[in-house]
Amino acid sequence: MRYSLRATLAVLLLAGFPVLMLAVAGALIWLEVEAFHGHPFTAIRLGFLAVPVLYVLVTALLTFERSHDDVDGVLVTPGEQPELWAAVRELAQEVGTRPPDEIYLVPQVNAAVNEETHWAGLRVRRRRMFIGAQLFAGMRVSQLRAILGHELGHYSNRHTRFAGATYRGRQTIGRVVNGLSSAGSGRLVRPIFTAYAAVYFQVSARVSQQQELAADTDSARVAGSAAAASALREVEVLDTAWWVFLNDYATVAWSSGYLPARMTEGYQLLLSDDQRAEEMASLRENPPSRPASKYDSHPPMAERIALLEAAPAVPVPPGGERPAMDLLHNGPELLDAVLITGFTEGVSSKKKLDWASLVDIGVRDSNQAEALRILRSRRLDDLLDLLDAGRLEELADPTAPPEARARPERELYRAQVHLRLSIVLHAMLAKAGAAHWELSWSGPAKLVLAEPYAAELDPAVGAAIDGDTAPLRALLAPVRS
C-alpha cells in the first residue's frame, strides 16, 4: 500500500475511533431502554453493568478529545533560558513547523513533543516540548540539536500533510486504550477498542516508520549527519548509565534519609570515568536491538544509524562541539532541580550530602542492617564460640538454594561464613571509626580499613573459620572495650 494512501487511511481510522466509542455507548443505552419496556428487573440488573461502562466510555471520550499529558519536570521560559529557546525556534523554522508553546526539562533520558488537541487529535491547541536533563548533562550541542530537530520533524508534514495527525493518533489511541484497561468496568469493552487500535497501529506503523526516517533526515540536515548518527548511539549510553547512577549512587543513602547535593555533577563524573569508557564505547558501537513487530512505530535502531551514516555528509554547524549544558543559564543547578522531580514525594524530607559522605553513610547503614540480620539477636561472642566448636553450618546462609546446600559442607560453609562474618566485623569497625567506604565511579564503593585491620583482619577471619578464634578476638579487643 502506498505511503500516502496508508496515511489517509490512518487518519480516517483515527476519526472513526470516537465514532466507535459513541456507537458502543449508544448500543448500551438502546439495550437498557429496550429492557425497561419489557423486563424492568432485567433492566435494573443490566444497569449495574451499563452505567459504569457508560461512565468509563464518556471519560475515555473526553480523554480522547482533550489529548494532553500531565506534566512532570520544570517549565523554562524564554526569559529564563533565552539561548535554549532561540535554538529550538531556529530548529523549528529549519524543519518547517511552528515552535512549541512551552518547554519543560524532565528527568528522563528522552525528548518529545506532545500536543494538546481536539477534533480527535486533528487540531492542535497547544504544543509542548520535553527535553531530558540527562541529554544536557551528557551530549554535545550538535547531538542535542539532532534530537530536538528529529522531534520537531514529526510535525513538519514535509512527507505528507497527514503525517503529524498520524503521529498524534498513535499517542491518543494508545492513551485511551490504556485508560480503559486501568478502569474496572472499562475492561469489559476494552477488547473492542483493542482490536480497533491493533488495526490502526498496523496501518499506521509504516507511516510512522517512514516519518521516523524523514525526521532523521531533518535531524541530519539541521545538526550534521555525524551528529545525528552519534546522538542515536549516545542516547543508549546515557540511558544505561542513568540507571546505574540512579540505583548504585543517587539512591544509595535513600533509606538513611539522604540524597546527593549535586546530582548532575555525579552523573557527569560517572559518564567520564576512565574505567567505564570501554563499556560505554562498546554500547555506542553496538546499540541494543529489540525484537521487530508489525506494530513498531520505529525502524530498528541499527537501520536508522546505517542510513544516516550512508547518506551524503552534512557538516556540523559552528559551535556544535560545545557541551549541551552551555545552552542553559545556571545549568547544573537547574538540572539538579529537574532530576529531583523524578523521585517520589518523600524527596522533600531527605537531607543533602556531598558524594563522598553520601556513599559512605549509605553503604555503612546498608552493611549495618545486613549485619543485624546475620546476628539475629546474637552477640559476636556467640558467633566466635560457634566457630571454636566447628559448627559452621549454624553460621551459614539459611536462604542458600537447596542445590548450593547440597555441595560439600566444608567447601560451601567456608565461603558463606567468611562473607557473613566479614559483614558483621565491617559493621563493628565502621561504628568504631576504624572503617569507611570510599566512593568509586568505576564500580562498588571500596572498603577502607584502618591499621592494623587492613593487614590482619582477613587472616584472622580465616583462622577463626578453621576453629582458632584467638587471633581475631585479640585483634578486635581495642574496638570492643
Short mmCIF file of C-alpha atoms in Angstrom, two decimals:
data_model
loop_
_atom_site.label_atom_id
_atom_site.label_comp_id
_atom_site.label_asym_id
_atom_site.label_seq_id
_atom_site.Cartn_x
_atom_site.Cartn_y
_atom_site.Cartn_z
CA MET A 1 0.00 0.00 0.00
CA ARG A 2 1.40 3.42 -0.96
CA TYR A 3 2.59 5.61 1.87
CA SER A 4 0.16 8.49 1.19
CA LEU A 5 -2.76 6.04 0.99
CA ARG A 6 -1.76 4.49 4.30
CA ALA A 7 -1.54 7.94 5.87
CA THR A 8 -5.00 8.86 4.59
CA LEU A 9 -6.46 5.56 5.82
CA ALA A 10 -4.80 6.05 9.21
CA VAL A 11 -6.41 9.48 9.56
CA LEU A 12 -9.82 8.04 8.64
CA LEU A 13 -9.39 5.29 11.25
CA LEU A 14 -8.36 7.91 13.79
CA ALA A 15 -11.51 9.92 13.07
CA GLY A 16 -13.56 6.72 13.36
CA PHE A 17 -12.30 5.88 16.84
CA PRO A 18 -14.58 8.30 18.73
CA VAL A 19 -17.42 7.21 16.43
CA LEU A 20 -16.86 3.64 17.63
CA MET A 21 -16.94 4.83 21.22
CA LEU A 22 -20.25 6.61 20.64
CA ALA A 23 -21.64 3.54 18.86
CA VAL A 24 -20.81 1.25 21.79
CA ALA A 25 -22.30 3.76 24.25
CA GLY A 26 -25.41 4.06 22.07
CA ALA A 27 -25.82 0.29 21.91
CA LEU A 28 -25.71 0.04 25.69
CA ILE A 29 -28.29 2.81 26.06
CA TRP A 30 -30.55 1.14 23.48
CA LEU A 31 -30.33 -2.22 25.31
CA GLU A 32 -31.17 -0.51 28.59
CA VAL A 33 -34.21 1.27 27.09
CA GLU A 34 -35.49 -1.90 25.41
CA ALA A 35 -35.08 -3.87 28.63
CA PHE A 36 -37.11 -1.31 30.61
CA HIS A 37 -40.02 -1.68 28.14
CA GLY A 38 -40.37 -5.42 28.61
CA HIS A 39 -38.32 -6.57 31.59
CA PRO A 40 -37.81 -3.84 34.23
CA PHE A 41 -35.96 -6.12 36.66
CA THR A 42 -33.62 -7.24 33.89
CA ALA A 43 -33.08 -3.57 33.05
CA ILE A 44 -32.11 -2.83 36.65
CA ARG A 45 -29.61 -5.68 36.67
CA LEU A 46 -28.29 -4.57 33.30
CA GLY A 47 -27.94 -1.06 34.67
CA PHE A 48 -25.36 -2.22 37.23
CA LEU A 49 -23.21 -3.15 34.24
CA ALA A 50 -24.21 -0.49 31.72
CA VAL A 51 -23.91 2.63 33.90
CA PRO A 52 -20.27 2.08 34.98
CA VAL A 53 -19.30 1.14 31.41
CA LEU A 54 -21.03 4.27 30.04
CA TYR A 55 -19.16 6.36 32.61
CA VAL A 56 -15.86 4.85 31.54
CA LEU A 57 -16.67 5.43 27.85
CA VAL A 58 -17.62 9.07 28.40
CA THR A 59 -14.44 9.60 30.42
CA ALA A 60 -12.38 7.92 27.71
CA LEU A 61 -14.07 10.06 25.04
CA LEU A 62 -13.16 13.20 26.95
CA THR A 63 -9.62 11.88 27.30
CA PHE A 64 -9.52 11.32 23.55
CA GLU A 65 -10.81 14.80 22.84
CA ARG A 66 -8.50 16.50 25.34
CA SER A 67 -5.35 14.68 24.39
CA HIS A 68 -2.61 16.01 26.63
CA ASP A 69 -0.42 14.54 29.33
CA ASP A 70 0.17 15.61 32.89
CA VAL A 71 3.44 17.46 33.01
CA ASP A 72 6.37 16.47 35.20
CA GLY A 73 9.59 18.43 35.27
CA VAL A 74 10.44 22.13 35.26
CA LEU A 75 8.94 24.71 32.90
CA VAL A 76 11.57 27.03 31.41
CA THR A 77 10.54 30.33 29.85
CA PRO A 78 12.27 32.33 27.10
CA GLY A 79 13.24 34.91 29.68
CA GLU A 80 14.90 32.29 31.90
CA GLN A 81 16.62 30.30 29.14
CA PRO A 82 16.97 32.58 26.09
CA GLU A 83 19.71 30.57 24.33
CA LEU A 84 17.78 27.29 24.56
CA TRP A 85 14.61 28.91 23.26
CA ALA A 86 16.50 30.58 20.42
CA ALA A 87 17.96 27.22 19.39
CA VAL A 88 14.56 25.49 19.50
CA ARG A 89 12.88 28.24 17.48
CA GLU A 90 15.67 28.08 14.90
CA LEU A 91 15.28 24.30 14.63
CA ALA A 92 11.50 24.58 14.22
CA GLN A 93 11.95 27.07 11.39
CA GLU A 94 14.53 24.85 9.68
CA VAL A 95 12.34 21.73 9.75
CA GLY A 96 9.24 23.64 8.69
CA THR A 97 6.97 23.64 11.71
CA ARG A 98 5.95 26.06 14.42
CA PRO A 99 7.93 26.14 17.68
CA PRO A 100 6.48 24.78 20.91
CA ASP A 101 4.42 26.98 23.19
CA GLU A 102 6.17 25.59 26.27
CA ILE A 103 9.44 23.83 27.01
CA TYR A 104 9.82 21.53 30.00
CA LEU A 105 13.01 19.93 31.23
CA VAL A 106 12.19 16.45 32.51
CA PRO A 107 14.02 13.72 34.49
CA GLN A 108 14.04 11.10 31.70
CA VAL A 109 16.64 10.20 29.07
CA ASN A 110 14.32 11.27 26.30
CA ALA A 111 12.96 14.17 24.30
CA ALA A 112 9.46 14.56 22.90
CA VAL A 113 6.94 16.98 21.52
CA ASN A 114 3.36 16.48 22.71
CA GLU A 115 0.27 18.38 21.77
CA GLU A 116 -3.00 19.23 23.44
CA THR A 117 -5.55 18.66 20.69
CA HIS A 118 -9.24 18.47 19.88
CA TRP A 119 -11.26 17.16 16.96
CA ALA A 120 -9.87 13.65 17.54
CA GLY A 121 -6.30 14.88 17.52
CA LEU A 122 -6.68 16.62 14.16
CA ARG A 123 -6.47 20.17 15.51
CA VAL A 124 -3.80 21.45 17.88
CA ARG A 125 -4.45 23.64 20.87
CA ARG A 126 -1.04 23.75 22.48
CA ARG A 127 2.37 22.26 21.74
CA ARG A 128 4.85 21.30 24.45
CA MET A 129 8.46 20.18 24.12
CA PHE A 130 10.04 17.93 26.76
CA ILE A 131 13.82 17.64 27.00
CA GLY A 132 15.56 15.19 29.32
CA ALA A 133 18.00 16.71 31.79
CA GLN A 134 20.39 13.81 31.10
CA LEU A 135 20.72 14.91 27.47
CA PHE A 136 22.11 18.27 28.57
CA ALA A 137 24.45 16.55 31.02
CA GLY A 138 25.93 14.07 28.52
CA MET A 139 25.59 15.42 24.98
CA ARG A 140 27.21 18.00 22.75
CA VAL A 141 25.18 20.88 21.32
CA SER A 142 25.13 19.25 17.88
CA GLN A 143 23.78 15.98 19.28
CA LEU A 144 21.06 17.75 21.25
CA ARG A 145 20.14 19.75 18.13
CA ALA A 146 19.83 16.45 16.27
CA ILE A 147 17.48 15.00 18.91
CA LEU A 148 15.30 18.12 19.06
CA GLY A 149 15.28 18.54 15.27
CA HIS A 150 14.06 14.95 14.98
CA GLU A 151 11.20 15.51 17.44
CA LEU A 152 10.09 18.73 15.74
CA GLY A 153 10.36 16.98 12.38
CA HIS A 154 7.47 14.73 13.38
CA TYR A 155 5.16 17.71 12.97
CA SER A 156 6.63 19.29 9.86
CA ASN A 157 4.33 17.37 7.46
CA ARG A 158 7.04 17.53 4.81
CA HIS A 159 6.43 13.94 3.75
CA THR A 160 2.63 14.17 3.76
CA ARG A 161 0.29 16.65 5.34
CA PHE A 162 -1.33 13.79 7.30
CA ALA A 163 1.92 12.64 8.94
CA GLY A 164 1.58 14.84 12.02
CA ALA A 165 -2.01 13.69 12.58
CA THR A 166 -0.93 10.04 12.20
CA TYR A 167 1.82 10.51 14.77
CA ARG A 168 -0.59 12.19 17.21
CA GLY A 169 -3.15 9.46 16.59
CA ARG A 170 -0.86 6.69 17.85
CA GLN A 171 -0.31 8.64 21.06
CA THR A 172 -4.01 9.44 21.52
CA ILE A 173 -5.44 5.97 20.82
CA GLY A 174 -2.78 4.34 22.97
CA ARG A 175 -3.67 6.66 25.84
CA VAL A 176 -7.37 5.83 25.61
CA VAL A 177 -6.89 2.05 25.42
CA ASN A 178 -4.52 2.16 28.41
CA GLY A 179 -7.10 4.21 30.29
CA LEU A 180 -9.78 1.61 29.61
CA SER A 181 -7.53 -1.16 30.92
CA SER A 182 -6.92 0.68 34.19
CA ALA A 183 -10.65 1.07 34.91
CA GLY A 184 -12.52 -1.98 36.20
CA SER A 185 -15.64 -1.53 34.07
CA GLY A 186 -13.58 -0.44 31.08
CA ARG A 187 -12.05 -3.89 30.81
CA LEU A 188 -15.46 -5.21 29.68
CA VAL A 189 -15.39 -3.18 26.46
CA ARG A 190 -11.63 -2.91 26.09
CA PRO A 191 -11.36 -5.89 23.65
CA ILE A 192 -13.47 -3.97 21.09
CA PHE A 193 -11.19 -0.95 21.22
CA THR A 194 -8.02 -3.03 21.47
CA ALA A 195 -8.94 -4.77 18.21
CA TYR A 196 -9.65 -1.42 16.55
CA ALA A 197 -6.38 0.00 17.88
CA ALA A 198 -4.48 -3.03 16.55
CA VAL A 199 -5.81 -2.31 13.05
CA TYR A 200 -4.91 1.37 13.40
CA PHE A 201 -1.41 0.64 14.69
CA GLN A 202 -0.77 -1.86 11.90
CA VAL A 203 -1.96 0.55 9.20
CA SER A 204 -0.10 3.49 10.70
CA ALA A 205 3.08 1.58 11.55
CA ARG A 206 4.57 2.00 8.09
CA VAL A 207 3.54 5.68 8.08
CA SER A 208 5.21 6.18 11.47
CA GLN A 209 8.35 4.33 10.41
CA GLN A 210 8.64 6.43 7.27
CA GLN A 211 8.10 9.51 9.37
CA GLU A 212 10.88 8.44 11.75
CA LEU A 213 13.24 8.17 8.79
CA ALA A 214 12.07 11.52 7.45
CA ALA A 215 12.62 13.04 10.92
CA ASP A 216 16.11 11.51 10.94
CA THR A 217 16.77 13.28 7.64
CA ASP A 218 15.64 16.56 9.21
CA SER A 219 17.88 15.78 12.17
CA ALA A 220 20.94 15.34 9.95
CA ARG A 221 20.13 18.45 7.95
CA VAL A 222 19.91 20.77 10.98
CA ALA A 223 22.68 19.27 13.13
CA GLY A 224 25.05 17.43 10.79
CA SER A 225 24.88 13.80 9.69
CA ALA A 226 27.65 12.63 12.04
CA ALA A 227 25.95 14.35 14.97
CA ALA A 228 22.58 12.78 14.10
CA ALA A 229 24.02 9.25 13.99
CA SER A 230 26.10 9.73 17.14
CA ALA A 231 23.11 11.16 19.00
CA LEU A 232 21.16 7.92 18.45
CA ARG A 233 24.11 5.94 19.79
CA GLU A 234 24.59 8.29 22.72
CA VAL A 235 21.00 8.05 23.94
CA GLU A 236 21.54 4.33 24.62
CA VAL A 237 24.70 5.11 26.61
CA LEU A 238 23.03 7.86 28.62
CA ASP A 239 20.03 5.68 29.41
CA THR A 240 22.15 2.73 30.60
CA ALA A 241 24.43 5.00 32.62
CA TRP A 242 21.44 6.73 34.18
CA TRP A 243 20.00 3.52 35.61
CA VAL A 244 23.41 2.56 37.01
CA PHE A 245 23.74 6.03 38.50
CA LEU A 246 20.22 6.03 39.92
CA ASN A 247 20.38 2.58 41.53
CA ASP A 248 24.01 2.47 42.67
CA TYR A 249 24.75 6.09 43.52
CA ALA A 250 21.91 8.63 43.71
CA THR A 251 19.72 6.46 45.98
CA VAL A 252 22.47 4.67 47.89
CA ALA A 253 21.53 6.53 51.11
CA TRP A 254 17.81 6.97 50.43
CA SER A 255 16.73 4.72 53.32
CA SER A 256 19.15 6.62 55.57
CA GLY A 257 17.44 9.91 54.73
CA TYR A 258 19.91 11.45 52.27
CA LEU A 259 20.27 12.48 48.63
CA PRO A 260 23.27 13.94 46.80
CA ALA A 261 23.67 17.71 46.93
CA ARG A 262 24.97 17.89 43.34
CA MET A 263 23.26 15.16 41.36
CA THR A 264 24.16 16.38 37.87
CA GLU A 265 27.82 16.60 38.80
CA GLY A 266 27.79 12.96 39.90
CA TYR A 267 26.10 11.77 36.71
CA GLN A 268 28.71 13.55 34.61
CA LEU A 269 31.54 12.07 36.70
CA LEU A 270 30.12 8.59 36.08
CA LEU A 271 29.93 9.27 32.34
CA SER A 272 33.53 10.49 32.22
CA ASP A 273 35.04 7.72 34.36
CA ASP A 274 38.07 6.26 32.58
CA GLN A 275 37.45 2.68 33.69
CA ARG A 276 33.88 2.74 32.33
CA ALA A 277 35.00 4.18 28.99
CA GLU A 278 35.44 0.78 27.33
CA GLU A 279 31.98 -0.40 28.40
CA MET A 280 30.38 2.80 27.10
CA ALA A 281 32.32 2.67 23.84
CA SER A 282 31.08 -0.89 23.27
CA LEU A 283 27.49 0.23 23.87
CA ARG A 284 27.91 3.08 21.38
CA GLU A 285 29.32 0.72 18.78
CA ASN A 286 26.66 -1.96 19.30
CA PRO A 287 23.35 -0.40 20.42
CA PRO A 288 20.95 -3.00 21.85
CA SER A 289 18.48 -4.45 19.35
CA ARG A 290 14.86 -5.25 20.11
CA PRO A 291 12.58 -7.87 18.51
CA ALA A 292 10.74 -6.47 15.50
CA SER A 293 6.94 -6.26 15.39
CA LYS A 294 4.46 -5.32 12.68
CA TYR A 295 3.16 -2.66 15.08
CA ASP A 296 6.55 -0.96 15.58
CA SER A 297 6.42 2.80 15.14
CA HIS A 298 10.22 2.98 14.79
CA PRO A 299 12.52 1.19 12.34
CA PRO A 300 15.32 -0.81 14.01
CA MET A 301 17.94 1.45 15.56
CA ALA A 302 20.74 -0.19 13.56
CA GLU A 303 18.88 0.56 10.32
CA ARG A 304 18.39 4.21 11.26
CA ILE A 305 22.05 4.65 12.14
CA ALA A 306 23.20 2.88 8.97
CA LEU A 307 21.03 5.12 6.77
CA LEU A 308 22.33 8.26 8.46
CA GLU A 309 25.94 7.16 8.13
CA ALA A 310 25.47 6.18 4.46
CA ALA A 311 23.78 9.45 3.49
CA PRO A 312 25.74 12.37 1.99
CA ALA A 313 27.73 14.07 4.73
CA VAL A 314 26.27 17.26 6.20
CA PRO A 315 28.74 19.27 8.29
CA VAL A 316 28.09 20.10 11.92
CA PRO A 317 27.11 23.78 12.31
CA PRO A 318 29.62 26.07 14.09
CA GLY A 319 29.55 25.70 17.85
CA GLY A 320 28.15 22.20 17.69
CA GLU A 321 31.03 20.65 19.63
CA ARG A 322 30.26 22.64 22.78
CA PRO A 323 28.70 20.79 25.73
CA ALA A 324 24.91 20.92 25.53
CA MET A 325 24.94 22.34 29.05
CA ASP A 326 26.21 25.60 27.51
CA LEU A 327 22.70 26.25 26.19
CA LEU A 328 21.42 26.66 29.75
CA HIS A 329 21.79 29.51 32.21
CA ASN A 330 22.83 28.10 35.62
CA GLY A 331 22.77 24.66 34.03
CA PRO A 332 23.95 22.40 36.89
CA GLU A 333 21.59 23.98 39.41
CA LEU A 334 18.65 23.83 37.00
CA LEU A 335 19.29 20.20 36.06
CA ASP A 336 19.59 19.23 39.73
CA ALA A 337 16.13 20.71 40.30
CA VAL A 338 14.79 18.81 37.28
CA LEU A 339 16.25 15.45 38.29
CA ILE A 340 14.78 15.76 41.79
CA THR A 341 11.28 15.86 40.27
CA GLY A 342 11.77 12.24 39.17
CA PHE A 343 11.76 10.99 42.76
CA THR A 344 8.78 10.14 44.97
CA GLU A 345 7.02 12.54 47.28
CA GLY A 346 9.36 11.55 50.11
CA VAL A 347 12.17 13.52 48.49
CA SER A 348 11.31 16.68 50.44
CA SER A 349 12.30 15.02 53.71
CA LYS A 350 15.76 14.00 52.50
CA LYS A 351 18.86 15.91 53.57
CA LYS A 352 21.60 16.72 51.06
CA LEU A 353 25.16 15.43 51.34
CA ASP A 354 28.35 15.58 49.31
CA TRP A 355 29.07 12.47 47.26
CA ALA A 356 31.85 11.03 49.46
CA SER A 357 29.77 11.29 52.65
CA LEU A 358 26.62 10.05 50.89
CA VAL A 359 28.22 6.83 49.65
CA ASP A 360 29.98 6.15 52.95
CA ILE A 361 26.79 6.60 55.01
CA GLY A 362 24.61 4.71 52.55
CA VAL A 363 26.85 1.65 52.31
CA ARG A 364 27.62 1.73 56.03
CA ASP A 365 23.95 1.74 57.00
CA SER A 366 23.16 -1.00 54.48
CA ASN A 367 26.03 -3.07 55.84
CA GLN A 368 24.87 -2.44 59.39
CA ALA A 369 21.35 -3.66 58.58
CA GLU A 370 22.73 -6.80 56.94
CA ALA A 371 24.96 -7.43 59.97
CA LEU A 372 21.95 -7.27 62.29
CA ARG A 373 20.11 -9.72 60.07
CA ILE A 374 23.04 -12.14 60.23
CA LEU A 375 23.42 -11.84 64.01
CA ARG A 376 19.70 -12.41 64.67
CA SER A 377 19.88 -11.04 68.24
CA ARG A 378 23.10 -12.93 68.96
CA ARG A 379 26.34 -11.32 70.13
CA LEU A 380 29.63 -11.53 68.29
CA ASP A 381 30.94 -13.75 71.08
CA ASP A 382 28.19 -16.24 70.26
CA LEU A 383 29.41 -16.42 66.66
CA LEU A 384 33.01 -16.86 67.76
CA ASP A 385 32.02 -19.61 70.18
CA LEU A 386 30.29 -21.49 67.35
CA LEU A 387 33.45 -21.18 65.27
CA ASP A 388 35.55 -22.55 68.13
CA ALA A 389 33.17 -25.52 68.24
CA GLY A 390 33.47 -26.03 64.48
CA ARG A 391 29.73 -25.55 63.96
CA LEU A 392 29.97 -23.67 60.66
CA GLU A 393 26.59 -24.87 59.48
CA GLU A 394 24.89 -22.70 62.15
CA LEU A 395 26.54 -19.60 60.70
CA ALA A 396 25.86 -20.41 57.05
CA ASP A 397 23.25 -18.61 54.97
CA PRO A 398 19.84 -20.26 55.66
CA THR A 399 18.46 -18.75 52.44
CA ALA A 400 21.01 -20.51 50.21
CA PRO A 401 19.29 -22.52 47.44
CA PRO A 402 18.95 -26.31 48.03
CA GLU A 403 21.43 -27.18 45.30
CA ALA A 404 24.03 -24.97 46.98
CA ARG A 405 23.45 -26.55 50.39
CA ALA A 406 23.97 -29.98 48.80
CA ARG A 407 27.58 -29.17 47.92
CA PRO A 408 30.41 -30.48 50.18
CA GLU A 409 29.97 -28.95 53.61
CA ARG A 410 33.45 -27.53 54.04
CA GLU A 411 33.58 -26.01 50.55
CA LEU A 412 30.17 -24.39 50.95
CA TYR A 413 30.31 -23.22 54.54
CA ARG A 414 33.79 -21.68 54.48
CA ALA A 415 32.90 -19.16 51.76
CA GLN A 416 29.50 -18.35 53.24
CA VAL A 417 30.72 -17.94 56.81
CA HIS A 418 33.72 -15.87 55.69
CA LEU A 419 31.42 -13.42 53.88
CA ARG A 420 28.82 -13.24 56.66
CA LEU A 421 31.36 -12.86 59.45
CA SER A 422 33.20 -10.16 57.47
CA ILE A 423 29.97 -8.18 57.09
CA VAL A 424 29.44 -8.26 60.86
CA LEU A 425 33.03 -7.24 61.54
CA HIS A 426 33.00 -4.42 58.97
CA ALA A 427 29.86 -3.01 60.61
CA MET A 428 31.55 -3.15 64.01
CA LEU A 429 34.71 -1.47 62.74
CA ALA A 430 32.74 1.24 60.91
CA LYS A 431 30.83 2.01 64.10
CA ALA A 432 34.15 2.31 65.93
CA GLY A 433 35.55 4.64 63.25
CA ALA A 434 38.09 2.10 62.02
CA ALA A 435 36.44 1.50 58.63
CA HIS A 436 34.70 3.53 55.96
CA TRP A 437 33.58 3.15 52.34
CA GLU A 438 35.21 5.18 49.61
CA LEU A 439 33.34 6.43 46.56
CA SER A 440 34.32 4.89 43.22
CA TRP A 441 32.70 5.87 39.92
CA SER A 442 34.20 2.73 38.38
CA GLY A 443 32.23 0.24 40.48
CA PRO A 444 31.07 -0.59 44.02
CA ALA A 445 32.29 1.53 46.91
CA LYS A 446 35.67 0.39 48.27
CA LEU A 447 36.04 -0.64 51.90
CA VAL A 448 38.95 1.16 53.59
CA LEU A 449 40.19 -0.34 56.89
CA ALA A 450 42.47 1.39 59.35
CA GLU A 451 45.59 -0.42 60.53
CA PRO A 452 46.14 -3.00 61.88
CA TYR A 453 42.80 -4.26 60.47
CA ALA A 454 43.72 -3.65 56.82
CA ALA A 455 46.57 -6.16 57.09
CA GLU A 456 45.40 -8.53 59.80
CA LEU A 457 41.60 -8.84 59.65
CA ASP A 458 41.30 -11.23 56.72
CA PRO A 459 43.93 -13.73 58.00
CA ALA A 460 42.32 -13.62 61.46
CA VAL A 461 38.89 -14.37 59.96
CA GLY A 462 40.39 -17.30 58.03
CA ALA A 463 41.92 -18.72 61.19
CA ALA A 464 38.62 -18.32 63.05
CA ILE A 465 36.78 -20.29 60.38
CA ASP A 466 39.35 -23.04 60.83
CA GLY A 467 38.49 -23.17 64.54
CA ASP A 468 41.06 -20.77 66.08
CA THR A 469 39.38 -17.51 67.08
CA ALA A 470 42.14 -16.30 69.40
CA PRO A 471 43.85 -14.04 66.79
CA LEU A 472 40.52 -12.48 65.85
CA ARG A 473 39.49 -11.92 69.48
CA ALA A 474 42.82 -10.26 70.19
CA LEU A 475 42.60 -8.07 67.07
CA LEU A 476 39.10 -6.86 67.96
CA ALA A 477 39.83 -6.21 71.64
CA PRO A 478 40.57 -2.45 71.21
CA VAL A 479 37.22 -1.77 69.45
CA ARG A 480 35.20 -3.97 71.78
CA SER A 481 36.39 -2.48 75.06
#
